[in-house]
Amino acid sequence: MEYVRLGTTGLEVSPICFGTWRFGLEHEDSGVMETDREEAHELLDAFAQRGGNFIDTANGYGEGRSETWIGDWLEDQDREDFVIASKCYWSQVSRFQENLSRKNVRAEVEGSLDRLGTDYLDVLYLHRFDDGTPIERTLRTLDDLVSEGKVHYVGISTCDAWKLTKGLWQADVNNYEAFTVTQPEYSAVYRDPVVDDLDQPPEHKEPIGEYLDVCEDQDLAVCPYSPLHGGFLTGKYERVDGEIRAPDGSRADIDEKFESDYVAEAAWQVLEEVRAVAEEVDATPAQVSLRWLMDHERFTCVPIVGARTVDQLDENVGAVDVDLSDDQWARIDDAIDV
């Protein structure tokens, strides 16, 4: 597996990042735990054996279980072989539930380091933008953590484009460590027209076009989450008489919000084109969808996959061997506007 340079960080990472938000995740409505400790370690072993070195987690995933299980696994690995990214905003340690105050950020980073059993995070994302705390104060705290060696690079996840720009400007004028990596929701389906097509866009979804324009202009790496649009782009869902047919145990089967959060008319248009290209290149729709992201030229794009089984992980990792022509890439890109 050939590694790629993660934007301007200098880090060499696998072209696919393994996301661990499913580790320890229990669905309140069904009581189903998506990935338990044994399954988590099996997946981490498989990812490493296939050359993967970029692992994404967060302090709140599985109420801290994700970091703990990764930390247990890292005890038998060479820490230097892996690039570990985590996040803060919601609280596992501090009494404050959601903010980016100096107290909360420090408490949560220390908690993450303890659960992961490591001295440093390669990347620390701000999981959300905190409107109640001046961003320059948060950036000062992050700058201190970088100076102390507890964090190497700083990133940000979901926010409006103007907030991302504000953070970059405040870092520049104050000479603080600036964002170099971003983690928005982005896929061949999740683009602004599809958001507009949803009857009631969920509150956590933000317009992505301008955000990506900032990433391109400022040379920020993009590590999109939900690159398969909640599993929709795997091609396992069908539409029959206006109803979604979902396999047992799939996300649409266990998540009551799947249809309202992920499915719009334009999504089916994109999936149709993805399926056509997949047949042409002898790949799966999931592999084509991931390759479409990896082939972006505007910015470094390293999609975060969240496989539930080793077979799914193998399919996702197989995207690195898929070749799309310029025409095939453009057809998927244009499908959103058909």
mmCIF file of C-alpha atoms in Angstrom:
data_model
loop_
_atom_site.group_PDB
_atom_site.id
_atom_site.type_symbol
_atom_site.label_atom_id
_atom_site.label_comp_id
_atom_site.label_asym_id
_atom_site.label_seq_id
_atom_site.Cartn_x
_atom_site.Cartn_y
_atom_site.Cartn_z
ATOM 1 C CA MET A 1 0.000 0.000 0.000
ATOM 2 C CA GLU A 2 1.518 3.313 -1.093
ATOM 3 C CA TYR A 3 1.202 6.042 1.529
ATOM 4 C CA VAL A 4 0.204 9.625 0.818
ATOM 5 C CA ARG A 5 1.342 12.880 2.386
ATOM 6 C CA LEU A 6 -1.351 14.233 4.714
ATOM 7 C CA GLY A 7 -1.554 17.789 3.431
ATOM 8 C CA THR A 8 1.209 19.966 4.838
ATOM 9 C CA THR A 9 1.708 17.898 8.006
ATOM 10 C CA GLY A 10 4.535 15.820 6.576
ATOM 11 C CA LEU A 11 2.833 12.681 7.898
ATOM 12 C CA GLU A 12 2.814 9.688 5.559
ATOM 13 C CA VAL A 13 -0.487 7.861 5.918
ATOM 14 C CA SER A 14 -2.372 5.034 4.270
ATOM 15 C CA PRO A 15 -4.719 6.377 1.552
ATOM 16 C CA ILE A 16 -7.646 5.081 3.610
ATOM 17 C CA CYS A 17 -8.133 5.857 7.289
ATOM 18 C CA PHE A 18 -9.850 3.379 9.597
ATOM 19 C CA GLY A 19 -12.621 5.031 11.596
ATOM 20 C CA THR A 20 -13.550 3.489 14.941
ATOM 21 C CA TRP A 21 -16.787 5.287 15.850
ATOM 22 C CA ARG A 22 -18.551 1.912 15.846
ATOM 23 C CA PHE A 23 -16.308 0.556 18.614
ATOM 24 C CA GLY A 24 -18.511 0.154 21.676
ATOM 25 C CA LEU A 25 -21.413 1.975 20.028
ATOM 26 C CA GLU A 26 -24.801 0.921 21.370
ATOM 27 C CA HIS A 27 -28.001 1.972 19.591
ATOM 28 C CA GLU A 28 -30.519 3.224 22.119
ATOM 29 C CA ASP A 29 -33.544 2.160 20.093
ATOM 30 C CA SER A 30 -32.375 -1.405 19.388
ATOM 31 C CA GLY A 31 -29.764 -2.043 22.082
ATOM 32 C CA VAL A 32 -27.390 -3.402 19.433
ATOM 33 C CA MET A 33 -23.636 -2.874 19.982
ATOM 34 C CA GLU A 34 -22.103 -2.466 16.550
ATOM 35 C CA THR A 35 -18.536 -3.592 17.402
ATOM 36 C CA ASP A 36 -17.360 -5.219 20.635
ATOM 37 C CA ARG A 37 -13.781 -5.365 21.973
ATOM 38 C CA GLU A 38 -12.850 -8.665 20.336
ATOM 39 C CA GLU A 39 -14.236 -7.559 16.982
ATOM 40 C CA ALA A 40 -12.464 -4.212 17.314
ATOM 41 C CA HIS A 41 -9.084 -5.876 17.804
ATOM 42 C CA GLU A 42 -9.722 -8.236 14.903
ATOM 43 C CA LEU A 43 -10.446 -5.266 12.645
ATOM 44 C CA LEU A 44 -7.389 -3.340 13.847
ATOM 45 C CA ASP A 45 -5.196 -6.395 13.227
ATOM 46 C CA ALA A 46 -6.604 -6.762 9.720
ATOM 47 C CA PHE A 47 -6.121 -3.079 8.917
ATOM 48 C CA ALA A 48 -2.490 -3.128 10.068
ATOM 49 C CA GLN A 49 -1.766 -6.382 8.208
ATOM 50 C CA ARG A 50 -2.996 -4.773 4.997
ATOM 51 C CA GLY A 51 -0.688 -1.806 5.425
ATOM 52 C CA GLY A 52 -3.067 0.638 7.093
ATOM 53 C CA ASN A 53 -1.501 3.007 9.586
ATOM 54 C CA PHE A 54 -4.041 5.858 9.983
ATOM 55 C CA ILE A 55 -6.604 5.308 12.764
ATOM 56 C CA ASP A 56 -9.361 7.748 13.695
ATOM 57 C CA THR A 57 -11.209 7.858 17.012
ATOM 58 C CA ALA A 58 -12.699 10.372 19.458
ATOM 59 C CA ASN A 59 -13.007 10.805 23.193
ATOM 60 C CA GLY A 60 -16.746 10.168 23.025
ATOM 61 C CA TYR A 61 -16.889 7.159 20.694
ATOM 62 C CA GLY A 62 -18.534 4.322 22.575
ATOM 63 C CA GLU A 63 -18.422 6.496 25.715
ATOM 64 C CA GLY A 64 -14.632 6.174 25.705
ATOM 65 C CA ARG A 65 -14.516 2.478 24.853
ATOM 66 C CA SER A 66 -13.136 3.112 21.376
ATOM 67 C CA GLU A 67 -10.000 4.822 22.692
ATOM 68 C CA THR A 68 -9.591 2.274 25.471
ATOM 69 C CA TRP A 69 -9.774 -0.676 23.099
ATOM 70 C CA ILE A 70 -7.350 0.978 20.667
ATOM 71 C CA GLY A 71 -5.011 1.628 23.584
ATOM 72 C CA ASP A 72 -5.188 -2.029 24.611
ATOM 73 C CA TRP A 73 -4.360 -3.032 21.049
ATOM 74 C CA LEU A 74 -1.476 -0.549 20.772
ATOM 75 C CA GLU A 75 0.267 -2.197 23.716
ATOM 76 C CA ASP A 76 1.317 -4.997 21.354
ATOM 77 C CA GLN A 77 2.289 -2.655 18.513
ATOM 78 C CA ASP A 78 5.041 -0.158 17.791
ATOM 79 C CA ARG A 79 3.282 3.150 18.479
ATOM 80 C CA GLU A 80 5.534 4.932 15.988
ATOM 81 C CA ASP A 81 4.107 2.844 13.152
ATOM 82 C CA PHE A 82 0.674 4.427 13.494
ATOM 83 C CA VAL A 83 -0.917 7.824 13.045
ATOM 84 C CA ILE A 84 -3.627 8.230 15.683
ATOM 85 C CA ALA A 85 -6.243 10.967 15.438
ATOM 86 C CA SER A 86 -8.757 11.801 18.157
ATOM 87 C CA LYS A 87 -11.172 14.613 18.949
ATOM 88 C CA CYS A 88 -12.548 16.768 21.719
ATOM 89 C CA TYR A 89 -15.658 18.852 22.350
ATOM 90 C CA TRP A 90 -18.008 16.535 24.219
ATOM 91 C CA SER A 91 -16.804 15.450 27.639
ATOM 92 C CA GLN A 92 -15.776 12.144 29.147
ATOM 93 C CA VAL A 93 -13.619 13.576 31.955
ATOM 94 C CA SER A 94 -14.634 17.167 32.581
ATOM 95 C CA ARG A 95 -17.995 17.975 34.164
ATOM 96 C CA PHE A 96 -18.706 20.346 31.282
ATOM 97 C CA GLN A 97 -20.612 18.482 28.601
ATOM 98 C CA GLU A 98 -19.778 20.346 25.419
ATOM 99 C CA ASN A 99 -17.369 23.187 24.957
ATOM 100 C CA LEU A 100 -13.844 24.057 23.876
ATOM 101 C CA SER A 101 -12.791 25.940 26.996
ATOM 102 C CA ARG A 102 -9.180 25.593 28.096
ATOM 103 C CA LYS A 103 -10.302 23.450 31.029
ATOM 104 C CA ASN A 104 -12.379 21.109 28.907
ATOM 105 C CA VAL A 105 -9.859 20.721 26.075
ATOM 106 C CA ARG A 106 -7.014 19.944 28.471
ATOM 107 C CA ALA A 107 -9.084 17.514 30.523
ATOM 108 C CA GLU A 108 -10.329 15.676 27.465
ATOM 109 C CA VAL A 109 -6.905 15.442 25.810
ATOM 110 C CA GLU A 110 -5.403 14.062 29.005
ATOM 111 C CA GLY A 111 -8.266 11.577 29.185
ATOM 112 C CA SER A 112 -7.688 10.501 25.584
ATOM 113 C CA LEU A 113 -3.965 10.038 26.164
ATOM 114 C CA ASP A 114 -4.687 7.926 29.234
ATOM 115 C CA ARG A 115 -7.241 5.706 27.466
ATOM 116 C CA LEU A 116 -5.012 5.300 24.421
ATOM 117 C CA GLY A 117 -1.957 4.608 26.548
ATOM 118 C CA THR A 118 0.154 7.045 24.536
ATOM 119 C CA ASP A 119 2.129 10.217 25.188
ATOM 120 C CA TYR A 120 0.831 12.094 22.168
ATOM 121 C CA LEU A 121 -1.882 12.388 19.546
ATOM 122 C CA ASP A 122 -0.731 12.733 15.963
ATOM 123 C CA VAL A 123 -3.850 14.743 15.121
ATOM 124 C CA LEU A 124 -6.357 16.383 17.455
ATOM 125 C CA TYR A 125 -9.592 17.526 15.833
ATOM 126 C CA LEU A 126 -12.038 19.982 17.307
ATOM 127 C CA HIS A 127 -15.143 17.819 16.977
ATOM 128 C CA ARG A 128 -17.396 20.854 16.683
ATOM 129 C CA PHE A 129 -16.997 24.642 16.697
ATOM 130 C CA ASP A 130 -17.805 26.169 20.091
ATOM 131 C CA ASP A 131 -19.687 29.443 19.574
ATOM 132 C CA GLY A 132 -19.541 30.178 23.297
ATOM 133 C CA THR A 133 -15.754 30.175 23.598
ATOM 134 C CA PRO A 134 -13.650 32.644 21.579
ATOM 135 C CA ILE A 135 -11.760 30.535 19.051
ATOM 136 C CA GLU A 136 -8.480 32.303 19.824
ATOM 137 C CA ARG A 137 -8.635 30.981 23.402
ATOM 138 C CA THR A 138 -9.148 27.435 22.184
ATOM 139 C CA LEU A 139 -6.321 27.853 19.673
ATOM 140 C CA ARG A 140 -4.022 29.133 22.418
ATOM 141 C CA THR A 141 -4.731 25.962 24.391
ATOM 142 C CA LEU A 142 -4.056 23.800 21.331
ATOM 143 C CA ASP A 143 -0.848 25.714 20.672
ATOM 144 C CA ASP A 144 0.296 24.968 24.224
ATOM 145 C CA LEU A 145 -0.501 21.275 23.794
ATOM 146 C CA VAL A 146 1.579 21.199 20.615
ATOM 147 C CA SER A 147 4.467 22.947 22.375
ATOM 148 C CA GLU A 148 4.241 20.346 25.157
ATOM 149 C CA GLY A 149 4.409 17.498 22.637
ATOM 150 C CA LYS A 150 1.009 16.098 23.581
ATOM 151 C CA VAL A 151 -0.469 16.955 20.188
ATOM 152 C CA HIS A 152 1.399 17.079 16.890
ATOM 153 C CA TYR A 153 -1.141 18.555 14.477
ATOM 154 C CA VAL A 154 -4.479 20.315 14.848
ATOM 155 C CA GLY A 155 -7.620 19.751 12.819
ATOM 156 C CA ILE A 156 -11.325 20.566 12.843
ATOM 157 C CA SER A 157 -14.383 18.559 11.895
ATOM 158 C CA THR A 158 -17.896 19.818 11.310
ATOM 159 C CA CYS A 159 -18.472 23.575 11.053
ATOM 160 C CA ASP A 160 -19.448 26.298 8.609
ATOM 161 C CA ALA A 161 -16.878 27.479 6.085
ATOM 162 C CA TRP A 162 -16.731 30.947 7.635
ATOM 163 C CA LYS A 163 -15.933 29.458 11.033
ATOM 164 C CA LEU A 164 -13.119 27.395 9.554
ATOM 165 C CA THR A 165 -11.795 30.575 7.938
ATOM 166 C CA LYS A 166 -12.123 32.491 11.201
ATOM 167 C CA GLY A 167 -10.083 29.845 13.004
ATOM 168 C CA LEU A 168 -7.354 29.967 10.366
ATOM 169 C CA TRP A 169 -7.244 33.771 10.538
ATOM 170 C CA GLN A 170 -7.034 33.841 14.337
ATOM 171 C CA ALA A 171 -4.205 31.304 14.264
ATOM 172 C CA ASP A 172 -2.361 33.419 11.713
ATOM 173 C CA VAL A 173 -2.662 36.781 13.493
ATOM 174 C CA ASN A 174 -1.802 35.276 16.887
ATOM 175 C CA ASN A 175 0.936 32.953 15.596
ATOM 176 C CA TYR A 176 -0.835 29.897 17.015
ATOM 177 C CA GLU A 177 -0.752 26.382 15.605
ATOM 178 C CA ALA A 178 -3.235 26.375 12.721
ATOM 179 C CA PHE A 179 -5.594 23.726 11.371
ATOM 180 C CA THR A 180 -3.864 21.497 8.830
ATOM 181 C CA VAL A 181 -6.419 18.674 8.614
ATOM 182 C CA THR A 182 -10.202 18.760 8.315
ATOM 183 C CA GLN A 183 -12.897 16.107 8.776
ATOM 184 C CA PRO A 184 -16.185 17.089 7.159
ATOM 185 C CA GLU A 185 -18.982 14.810 6.043
ATOM 186 C CA TYR A 186 -18.407 14.360 2.318
ATOM 187 C CA SER A 187 -19.110 11.711 -0.291
ATOM 188 C CA ALA A 188 -20.157 11.325 -3.911
ATOM 189 C CA VAL A 189 -23.711 11.792 -2.599
ATOM 190 C CA TYR A 190 -23.280 14.247 0.250
ATOM 191 C CA ARG A 191 -22.830 17.539 -1.551
ATOM 192 C CA ASP A 192 -24.830 20.742 -1.298
ATOM 193 C CA PRO A 193 -27.513 19.892 -3.896
ATOM 194 C CA VAL A 194 -28.378 16.695 -2.030
ATOM 195 C CA VAL A 195 -28.657 18.584 1.244
ATOM 196 C CA ASP A 196 -31.071 20.954 -0.472
ATOM 197 C CA ASP A 197 -33.059 17.976 -1.747
ATOM 198 C CA LEU A 198 -33.761 16.662 1.737
ATOM 199 C CA ASP A 199 -37.123 17.810 3.055
ATOM 200 C CA GLN A 200 -35.722 18.565 6.498
ATOM 201 C CA PRO A 201 -31.916 18.521 6.574
ATOM 202 C CA PRO A 202 -30.675 17.246 9.982
ATOM 203 C CA GLU A 203 -29.172 19.922 12.201
ATOM 204 C CA HIS A 204 -25.696 18.323 12.168
ATOM 205 C CA LYS A 205 -25.377 18.558 8.382
ATOM 206 C CA GLU A 206 -23.622 21.647 7.038
ATOM 207 C CA PRO A 207 -23.220 22.899 3.441
ATOM 208 C CA ILE A 208 -19.938 21.445 2.221
ATOM 209 C CA GLY A 209 -19.063 23.311 -1.001
ATOM 210 C CA GLU A 210 -17.621 26.482 0.525
ATOM 211 C CA TYR A 211 -15.898 24.468 3.268
ATOM 212 C CA LEU A 212 -14.004 22.482 0.625
ATOM 213 C CA ASP A 213 -13.146 25.693 -1.233
ATOM 214 C CA VAL A 214 -11.371 26.875 1.924
ATOM 215 C CA CYS A 215 -9.544 23.549 2.211
ATOM 216 C CA GLU A 216 -8.324 23.874 -1.364
ATOM 217 C CA ASP A 217 -7.244 27.496 -0.958
ATOM 218 C CA GLN A 218 -5.424 26.890 2.340
ATOM 219 C CA ASP A 219 -3.933 23.495 1.373
ATOM 220 C CA LEU A 220 -5.738 21.620 4.129
ATOM 221 C CA ALA A 221 -5.998 17.839 4.032
ATOM 222 C CA VAL A 222 -9.559 16.500 3.926
ATOM 223 C CA CYS A 223 -10.424 13.264 5.753
ATOM 224 C CA PRO A 224 -14.144 12.874 5.084
ATOM 225 C CA TYR A 225 -16.325 10.818 7.377
ATOM 226 C CA SER A 226 -19.276 8.832 6.035
ATOM 227 C CA PRO A 227 -17.565 8.505 2.609
ATOM 228 C CA LEU A 228 -20.085 5.794 1.675
ATOM 229 C CA HIS A 229 -22.980 7.969 2.820
ATOM 230 C CA GLY A 230 -23.951 5.794 5.745
ATOM 231 C CA GLY A 231 -23.534 2.643 3.644
ATOM 232 C CA PHE A 232 -25.870 3.867 0.910
ATOM 233 C CA LEU A 233 -23.062 3.837 -1.666
ATOM 234 C CA THR A 234 -22.262 0.190 -1.032
ATOM 235 C CA GLY A 235 -25.175 -0.514 -3.344
ATOM 236 C CA LYS A 236 -26.875 -2.849 -0.900
ATOM 237 C CA TYR A 237 -30.042 -0.764 -0.756
ATOM 238 C CA GLU A 238 -32.794 -0.935 -3.333
ATOM 239 C CA ARG A 239 -35.888 1.159 -3.917
ATOM 240 C CA VAL A 240 -39.098 -0.750 -4.530
ATOM 241 C CA ASP A 241 -42.350 1.148 -4.989
ATOM 242 C CA GLY A 242 -40.818 4.151 -3.247
ATOM 243 C CA GLU A 243 -39.707 2.121 -0.230
ATOM 244 C CA ILE A 244 -36.117 1.335 0.762
ATOM 245 C CA ARG A 245 -35.319 -2.369 0.912
ATOM 246 C CA ALA A 246 -32.505 -2.885 3.425
ATOM 247 C CA PRO A 247 -30.632 -6.087 4.358
ATOM 248 C CA ASP A 248 -31.147 -7.371 7.895
ATOM 249 C CA GLY A 249 -28.672 -5.773 10.302
ATOM 250 C CA SER A 250 -27.774 -2.957 7.909
ATOM 251 C CA ARG A 251 -27.783 0.626 9.069
ATOM 252 C CA ALA A 252 -31.140 1.355 7.497
ATOM 253 C CA ASP A 253 -32.507 -1.674 9.307
ATOM 254 C CA ILE A 254 -31.337 -0.647 12.784
ATOM 255 C CA ASP A 255 -31.276 3.167 12.526
ATOM 256 C CA GLU A 256 -34.710 4.786 12.381
ATOM 257 C CA LYS A 257 -33.195 8.072 11.132
ATOM 258 C CA PHE A 258 -31.357 6.561 8.152
ATOM 259 C CA GLU A 259 -33.864 7.508 5.477
ATOM 260 C CA SER A 260 -34.374 11.074 6.697
ATOM 261 C CA ASP A 261 -30.635 11.641 7.218
ATOM 262 C CA TYR A 262 -29.187 10.009 4.126
ATOM 263 C CA VAL A 263 -31.641 9.414 1.302
ATOM 264 C CA ALA A 264 -32.713 12.011 -1.240
ATOM 265 C CA GLU A 265 -33.753 11.669 -4.876
ATOM 266 C CA ALA A 266 -30.372 12.857 -6.128
ATOM 267 C CA ALA A 267 -28.701 10.119 -4.073
ATOM 268 C CA TRP A 268 -30.270 7.456 -6.280
ATOM 269 C CA GLN A 269 -28.957 9.282 -9.368
ATOM 270 C CA VAL A 270 -25.416 9.169 -8.026
ATOM 271 C CA LEU A 271 -25.724 5.532 -7.012
ATOM 272 C CA GLU A 272 -26.889 4.608 -10.497
ATOM 273 C CA GLU A 273 -23.760 6.170 -12.024
ATOM 274 C CA VAL A 274 -21.501 4.634 -9.382
ATOM 275 C CA ARG A 275 -22.940 1.203 -10.155
ATOM 276 C CA ALA A 276 -22.366 1.717 -13.872
ATOM 277 C CA VAL A 277 -18.733 2.696 -13.357
ATOM 278 C CA ALA A 278 -18.209 -0.184 -10.927
ATOM 279 C CA GLU A 279 -19.318 -2.641 -13.589
ATOM 280 C CA GLU A 280 -16.931 -1.057 -16.104
ATOM 281 C CA VAL A 281 -13.861 -1.307 -13.861
ATOM 282 C CA ASP A 282 -14.770 -4.659 -12.256
ATOM 283 C CA ALA A 283 -15.055 -3.209 -8.770
ATOM 284 C CA THR A 284 -17.798 -2.768 -6.196
ATOM 285 C CA PRO A 285 -19.829 0.436 -5.778
ATOM 286 C CA ALA A 286 -18.128 0.995 -2.409
ATOM 287 C CA GLN A 287 -14.679 0.760 -3.948
ATOM 288 C CA VAL A 288 -15.573 3.151 -6.752
ATOM 289 C CA SER A 289 -17.078 5.639 -4.289
ATOM 290 C CA LEU A 290 -13.922 5.605 -2.152
ATOM 291 C CA ARG A 291 -11.654 5.840 -5.199
ATOM 292 C CA TRP A 292 -13.638 8.854 -6.400
ATOM 293 C CA LEU A 293 -12.732 10.626 -3.155
ATOM 294 C CA MET A 294 -9.093 9.520 -3.186
ATOM 295 C CA ASP A 295 -8.669 10.848 -6.744
ATOM 296 C CA HIS A 296 -9.545 14.438 -5.856
ATOM 297 C CA GLU A 297 -6.914 16.821 -7.178
ATOM 298 C CA ARG A 298 -8.100 19.950 -5.366
ATOM 299 C CA PHE A 299 -6.758 18.704 -2.026
ATOM 300 C CA THR A 300 -5.400 15.594 -0.354
ATOM 301 C CA CYS A 301 -8.420 13.422 0.376
ATOM 302 C CA VAL A 302 -8.145 10.416 2.718
ATOM 303 C CA PRO A 303 -11.591 8.877 3.340
ATOM 304 C CA ILE A 304 -12.395 7.392 6.740
ATOM 305 C CA VAL A 305 -14.042 3.984 6.499
ATOM 306 C CA GLY A 306 -15.943 2.352 9.347
ATOM 307 C CA ALA A 307 -16.127 -1.334 8.436
ATOM 308 C CA ARG A 308 -18.023 -3.684 10.743
ATOM 309 C CA THR A 309 -16.397 -6.897 9.479
ATOM 310 C CA VAL A 310 -13.033 -7.921 8.047
ATOM 311 C CA ASP A 311 -14.740 -8.679 4.728
ATOM 312 C CA GLN A 312 -16.095 -5.131 4.590
ATOM 313 C CA LEU A 313 -12.664 -3.779 5.492
ATOM 314 C CA ASP A 314 -11.052 -5.835 2.732
ATOM 315 C CA GLU A 315 -13.560 -4.477 0.249
ATOM 316 C CA ASN A 316 -12.857 -0.906 1.333
ATOM 317 C CA VAL A 317 -9.083 -1.315 1.296
ATOM 318 C CA GLY A 318 -9.418 -2.806 -2.186
ATOM 319 C CA ALA A 319 -10.316 0.692 -3.406
ATOM 320 C CA VAL A 320 -6.600 1.533 -3.469
ATOM 321 C CA ASP A 321 -6.208 -0.816 -6.460
ATOM 322 C CA VAL A 322 -9.102 0.636 -8.476
ATOM 323 C CA ASP A 323 -8.357 2.932 -11.421
ATOM 324 C CA LEU A 324 -10.889 5.486 -12.622
ATOM 325 C CA SER A 325 -10.494 7.340 -15.871
ATOM 326 C CA ASP A 326 -10.983 11.082 -15.950
ATOM 327 C CA ASP A 327 -14.272 10.523 -17.764
ATOM 328 C CA GLN A 328 -15.537 8.025 -15.179
ATOM 329 C CA TRP A 329 -14.600 10.362 -12.345
ATOM 330 C CA ALA A 330 -16.389 13.251 -14.064
ATOM 331 C CA ARG A 331 -19.530 11.194 -14.680
ATOM 332 C CA ILE A 332 -19.875 10.521 -10.962
ATOM 333 C CA ASP A 333 -19.080 14.142 -10.187
ATOM 334 C CA ASP A 334 -21.730 15.374 -12.613
ATOM 335 C CA ALA A 335 -24.388 12.849 -11.526
ATOM 336 C CA ILE A 336 -25.411 15.083 -8.656
ATOM 337 C CA ASP A 337 -26.767 17.674 -11.112
ATOM 338 C CA VAL A 338 -28.549 15.326 -13.528
#
